[in-house]
Short mmCIF file of C-alpha atoms in Angstrom, two decimals:
data_model
loop_
_atom_site.label_atom_id
_atom_site.label_comp_id
_atom_site.label_asym_id
_atom_site.label_seq_id
_atom_site.Cartn_x
_atom_site.Cartn_y
_atom_site.Cartn_z
CA MET A 6 -4.73 6.77 -21.29
CA THR A 7 -7.01 4.94 -23.71
CA ASP A 8 -10.03 2.74 -23.08
CA GLU A 9 -7.88 -0.35 -23.67
CA PRO A 10 -7.49 -2.66 -20.65
CA LEU A 11 -4.39 -2.00 -18.57
CA ARG A 12 -1.77 -4.67 -19.21
CA LEU A 13 -0.48 -6.16 -15.96
CA LEU A 14 2.46 -8.32 -14.97
CA ILE A 15 2.06 -10.00 -11.56
CA ALA A 16 5.33 -10.76 -9.73
CA ASP A 17 5.01 -12.89 -6.59
CA ASP A 18 6.80 -16.02 -5.43
CA HIS A 19 3.64 -17.71 -4.08
CA VAL A 20 1.84 -19.53 -6.88
CA GLU A 21 -1.48 -19.64 -5.02
CA PHE A 22 -1.39 -15.89 -4.44
CA ARG A 23 -0.48 -15.18 -8.09
CA GLN A 24 -3.34 -17.35 -9.29
CA GLY A 25 -5.79 -15.77 -6.85
CA LEU A 26 -4.80 -12.23 -7.79
CA GLU A 27 -4.91 -13.11 -11.48
CA ALA A 28 -8.43 -14.49 -11.12
CA LEU A 29 -9.48 -11.44 -9.09
CA LEU A 30 -8.18 -8.93 -11.63
CA GLN A 31 -9.29 -10.79 -14.75
CA THR A 32 -12.97 -10.32 -13.86
CA GLY A 33 -14.04 -7.22 -15.77
CA SER A 34 -12.61 -5.28 -18.68
CA ALA A 35 -10.35 -2.80 -16.84
CA THR A 36 -7.27 -5.01 -16.75
CA THR A 37 -5.69 -7.93 -18.56
CA ILE A 38 -2.89 -10.13 -17.23
CA VAL A 39 -0.10 -10.44 -19.80
CA GLY A 40 2.19 -12.52 -17.62
CA THR A 41 3.30 -13.64 -14.17
CA ALA A 42 6.72 -13.94 -12.56
CA SER A 43 7.92 -15.97 -9.57
CA THR A 44 11.38 -14.44 -9.04
CA GLY A 45 12.96 -11.01 -9.26
CA ASN A 46 15.00 -11.94 -12.33
CA ASP A 47 11.89 -13.38 -13.95
CA ALA A 48 10.02 -10.12 -13.31
CA ILE A 49 12.84 -8.05 -14.86
CA ARG A 50 13.03 -10.30 -17.93
CA LYS A 51 9.27 -10.46 -18.51
CA ALA A 52 8.79 -6.73 -17.95
CA ALA A 53 11.36 -6.04 -20.69
CA GLN A 54 9.80 -8.65 -22.98
CA LEU A 55 6.08 -7.97 -22.41
CA GLN A 56 6.19 -4.21 -21.73
CA PRO A 57 3.16 -4.14 -19.38
CA ASP A 58 1.57 -0.90 -18.25
CA VAL A 59 1.89 -1.88 -14.58
CA VAL A 60 3.92 -4.47 -12.67
CA VAL A 61 2.25 -5.61 -9.43
CA MET A 62 5.33 -6.46 -7.39
CA ASP A 63 5.87 -8.35 -4.14
CA LEU A 64 8.98 -7.38 -2.18
CA HIS A 65 9.96 -10.83 -0.89
CA MET A 66 11.19 -12.55 -4.06
CA PRO A 67 13.86 -15.22 -4.69
CA ASP A 68 17.27 -14.32 -6.24
CA ILE A 69 16.61 -10.55 -6.56
CA ASP A 70 14.17 -8.92 -4.15
CA GLY A 71 11.29 -6.72 -5.26
CA VAL A 72 13.10 -3.47 -4.48
CA GLU A 73 16.05 -4.26 -6.76
CA ALA A 74 13.73 -5.71 -9.42
CA THR A 75 11.73 -2.47 -9.31
CA ARG A 76 14.90 -0.40 -9.66
CA GLN A 77 16.04 -2.33 -12.72
CA ILE A 78 12.63 -2.34 -14.41
CA VAL A 79 12.14 1.41 -13.94
CA SER A 80 15.72 2.11 -15.00
CA THR A 81 15.41 0.27 -18.32
CA SER A 82 11.71 0.99 -18.98
CA PRO A 83 10.70 4.20 -17.17
CA HIS A 84 7.26 4.13 -18.77
CA ILE A 85 6.40 0.92 -16.86
CA ARG A 86 4.76 1.66 -13.51
CA VAL A 87 5.40 -0.53 -10.48
CA LEU A 88 2.79 -1.03 -7.76
CA VAL A 89 4.21 -2.81 -4.72
CA PHE A 90 1.73 -5.28 -3.22
CA THR A 91 3.20 -6.95 -0.15
CA MET A 92 2.79 -7.87 3.50
CA PHE A 93 5.77 -5.75 4.60
CA ASP A 94 4.72 -2.43 6.13
CA ASP A 95 7.92 -1.34 7.88
CA ASP A 96 9.40 2.07 7.05
CA ASP A 97 12.53 0.63 5.43
CA SER A 98 10.50 -1.44 2.98
CA VAL A 99 8.13 1.40 2.12
CA PHE A 100 10.77 4.05 1.49
CA SER A 101 13.23 1.67 -0.20
CA ALA A 102 10.53 0.70 -2.69
CA MET A 103 9.60 4.32 -3.39
CA GLN A 104 13.25 5.31 -3.79
CA ALA A 105 13.67 2.44 -6.24
CA GLY A 106 10.95 3.95 -8.41
CA ALA A 107 7.72 2.26 -7.30
CA ARG A 108 4.72 4.51 -7.85
CA GLY A 109 2.43 2.88 -5.30
CA TYR A 110 2.43 0.70 -2.22
CA LEU A 111 -0.45 -1.50 -1.01
CA LEU A 112 -0.58 -4.10 1.72
CA LYS A 113 -1.91 -7.57 0.99
CA GLY A 114 -5.44 -7.84 2.27
CA ALA A 115 -6.68 -4.91 0.21
CA GLY A 116 -9.95 -5.54 -1.61
CA ARG A 117 -10.44 -5.76 -5.36
CA GLU A 118 -11.76 -2.22 -5.74
CA GLU A 119 -8.87 -0.75 -3.77
CA ILE A 120 -6.37 -2.71 -5.86
CA LEU A 121 -7.99 -1.59 -9.11
CA ARG A 122 -8.05 2.04 -7.98
CA ALA A 123 -4.36 1.83 -7.13
CA ILE A 124 -3.46 0.20 -10.46
CA THR A 125 -5.42 2.82 -12.40
CA ALA A 126 -3.88 5.70 -10.44
CA VAL A 127 -0.35 4.36 -10.86
CA ALA A 128 -0.91 3.87 -14.60
CA ARG A 129 -1.94 7.55 -14.81
CA GLY A 130 1.39 8.57 -13.31
CA GLU A 131 0.15 9.22 -9.77
CA ALA A 132 1.75 7.93 -6.60
CA ILE A 133 -0.65 6.14 -4.27
CA PHE A 134 -0.44 4.51 -0.87
CA GLY A 135 -2.94 2.31 0.94
CA PRO A 136 -4.87 3.90 3.81
CA SER A 137 -2.81 2.24 6.54
CA LEU A 138 0.36 3.77 5.04
CA ALA A 139 -0.96 7.18 4.03
CA HIS A 140 -0.54 8.77 7.46
CA ARG A 141 3.03 7.47 7.70
CA ILE A 142 3.97 9.08 4.39
CA ALA A 143 2.26 12.32 5.38
CA GLY A 144 4.02 12.22 8.75
CA PHE A 145 7.36 11.73 7.04
CA PHE A 146 6.88 14.83 4.90
CA SER A 147 5.62 16.82 7.90
CA VAL A 148 8.78 15.99 9.83
CA ALA A 149 10.94 16.67 6.77
CA SER A 150 9.37 20.10 6.36
CA GLY A 151 9.86 20.95 10.05
CA ARG A 152 6.24 20.49 11.08
CA PRO A 153 5.74 18.00 13.91
CA ALA A 154 3.53 15.00 13.21
CA PRO A 155 0.27 15.03 15.20
CA PHE A 156 -0.09 13.05 18.43
CA PRO A 157 3.59 12.41 19.20
CA GLN A 158 2.54 10.49 22.32
CA LEU A 159 1.29 7.62 20.14
CA SER A 160 3.48 4.78 18.93
CA GLU A 161 3.78 4.08 15.19
CA ARG A 162 1.34 1.18 15.45
CA GLU A 163 -1.12 3.29 17.44
CA ARG A 164 -0.97 6.00 14.77
CA GLU A 165 -1.71 3.34 12.18
CA LEU A 166 -4.78 2.19 14.11
CA LEU A 167 -5.94 5.78 14.67
CA GLN A 168 -5.79 6.33 10.90
CA LEU A 169 -8.05 3.34 10.33
CA LEU A 170 -10.38 4.34 13.18
CA ALA A 171 -10.73 7.79 11.61
CA GLU A 172 -11.65 6.16 8.31
CA GLY A 173 -14.56 4.47 10.07
CA GLN A 174 -13.20 0.94 10.12
CA SER A 175 -14.36 -1.47 12.81
CA ASN A 176 -12.05 -3.41 15.12
CA THR A 177 -12.73 -6.52 13.05
CA ASP A 178 -11.79 -4.72 9.82
CA ILE A 179 -8.61 -3.37 11.42
CA ALA A 180 -7.63 -6.80 12.74
CA GLN A 181 -8.01 -8.33 9.27
CA ARG A 182 -6.15 -5.52 7.50
CA LEU A 183 -3.19 -5.45 9.89
CA TYR A 184 -3.09 -9.21 10.56
CA LEU A 185 -3.65 -8.68 14.28
CA SER A 186 -5.86 -10.55 16.73
CA PRO A 187 -9.09 -8.80 17.81
CA LYS A 188 -7.76 -8.70 21.37
CA THR A 189 -4.56 -6.93 20.27
CA VAL A 190 -6.63 -4.36 18.37
CA ARG A 191 -8.82 -3.76 21.44
CA ASN A 192 -5.72 -3.23 23.57
CA HIS A 193 -4.26 -0.74 21.09
CA VAL A 194 -7.56 1.15 20.88
CA SER A 195 -7.74 1.34 24.66
CA ASN A 196 -4.18 2.71 24.79
CA ILE A 197 -5.06 5.30 22.14
CA PHE A 198 -8.06 6.48 24.19
CA THR A 199 -5.86 6.80 27.28
CA LYS A 200 -3.09 8.71 25.53
CA LEU A 201 -5.50 11.05 23.73
CA GLU A 202 -7.50 11.49 26.95
CA VAL A 203 -10.80 10.62 25.30
CA ALA A 204 -13.59 8.39 26.54
CA SER A 205 -15.01 7.05 23.30
CA ARG A 206 -14.29 6.05 19.73
CA ALA A 207 -16.26 9.04 18.46
CA GLU A 208 -14.09 11.49 20.42
CA ALA A 209 -10.91 9.87 19.09
CA ILE A 210 -12.21 10.10 15.52
CA ILE A 211 -13.07 13.79 15.95
CA LEU A 212 -9.58 14.55 17.25
CA ALA A 213 -7.97 12.59 14.43
CA ARG A 214 -9.99 14.27 11.70
CA GLU A 215 -9.34 17.72 13.16
CA ALA A 216 -5.63 16.86 12.78
CA GLY A 217 -6.17 15.89 9.14
CA ILE A 218 -6.10 12.13 9.69
CA GLY A 219 -8.59 9.82 8.03
CA ARG A 220 -10.34 12.28 5.76
CA GLN A 221 -9.54 10.29 2.63
CA GLN A 222 -9.30 6.61 1.80
CA SER A 223 -5.82 7.04 0.35
CA THR A 224 -3.17 9.68 -0.08
CA ARG A 225 -2.06 10.60 -3.59
CA TRP A 226 0.51 12.85 -5.16
CA THR A 227 0.18 13.55 -8.84
CA GLY A 228 3.54 13.35 -10.53
CA SER A 229 4.66 14.03 -14.05
CA THR A 230 5.94 11.21 -16.21
#
């Protein structure tokens, strides 16, 4: 990579979100926005025309969804990296996007620094996932390799909250990140304590970190181009 700003194409069907993200990422010299797209077909066409370094792609797009748009962009221009940036955190969306060729997956609500780190990592050829998804990816590979995922007594949502607890996030932070009410977060945390047989947040964090959860802010795999 050179010291030149990374050239970005933002693909999202909400004009207010595109404008907000564009304003957020234009501050500073690390990135420059070369174009925006409001539909999947528009993203495919502009990616071919503008040849950005990274496409920041939403999954819910008119005409062609973000997964298919990602597949077509990567197929015709494999040097273009796609970072999915969406509200969808279900397993089908995550793994469909990665199978289509996306190199990263962040949930909307991430801060500017986290977004910039993800864009930079993806541009370098790494694969990166936001902290609330990292444990799910790691758990998938653990199961695939025959090793059981830790804390099988927890639900998928409870594992997600435990990951964020182990990263030191407060209930308020977790509620904002996962688009949950504070009361719902409190209930989940209480259930986690009960299932892990711990009496405090500190004990839950110790157990999680001993199991390898929450030691990093994101999970990365370095891949060759």
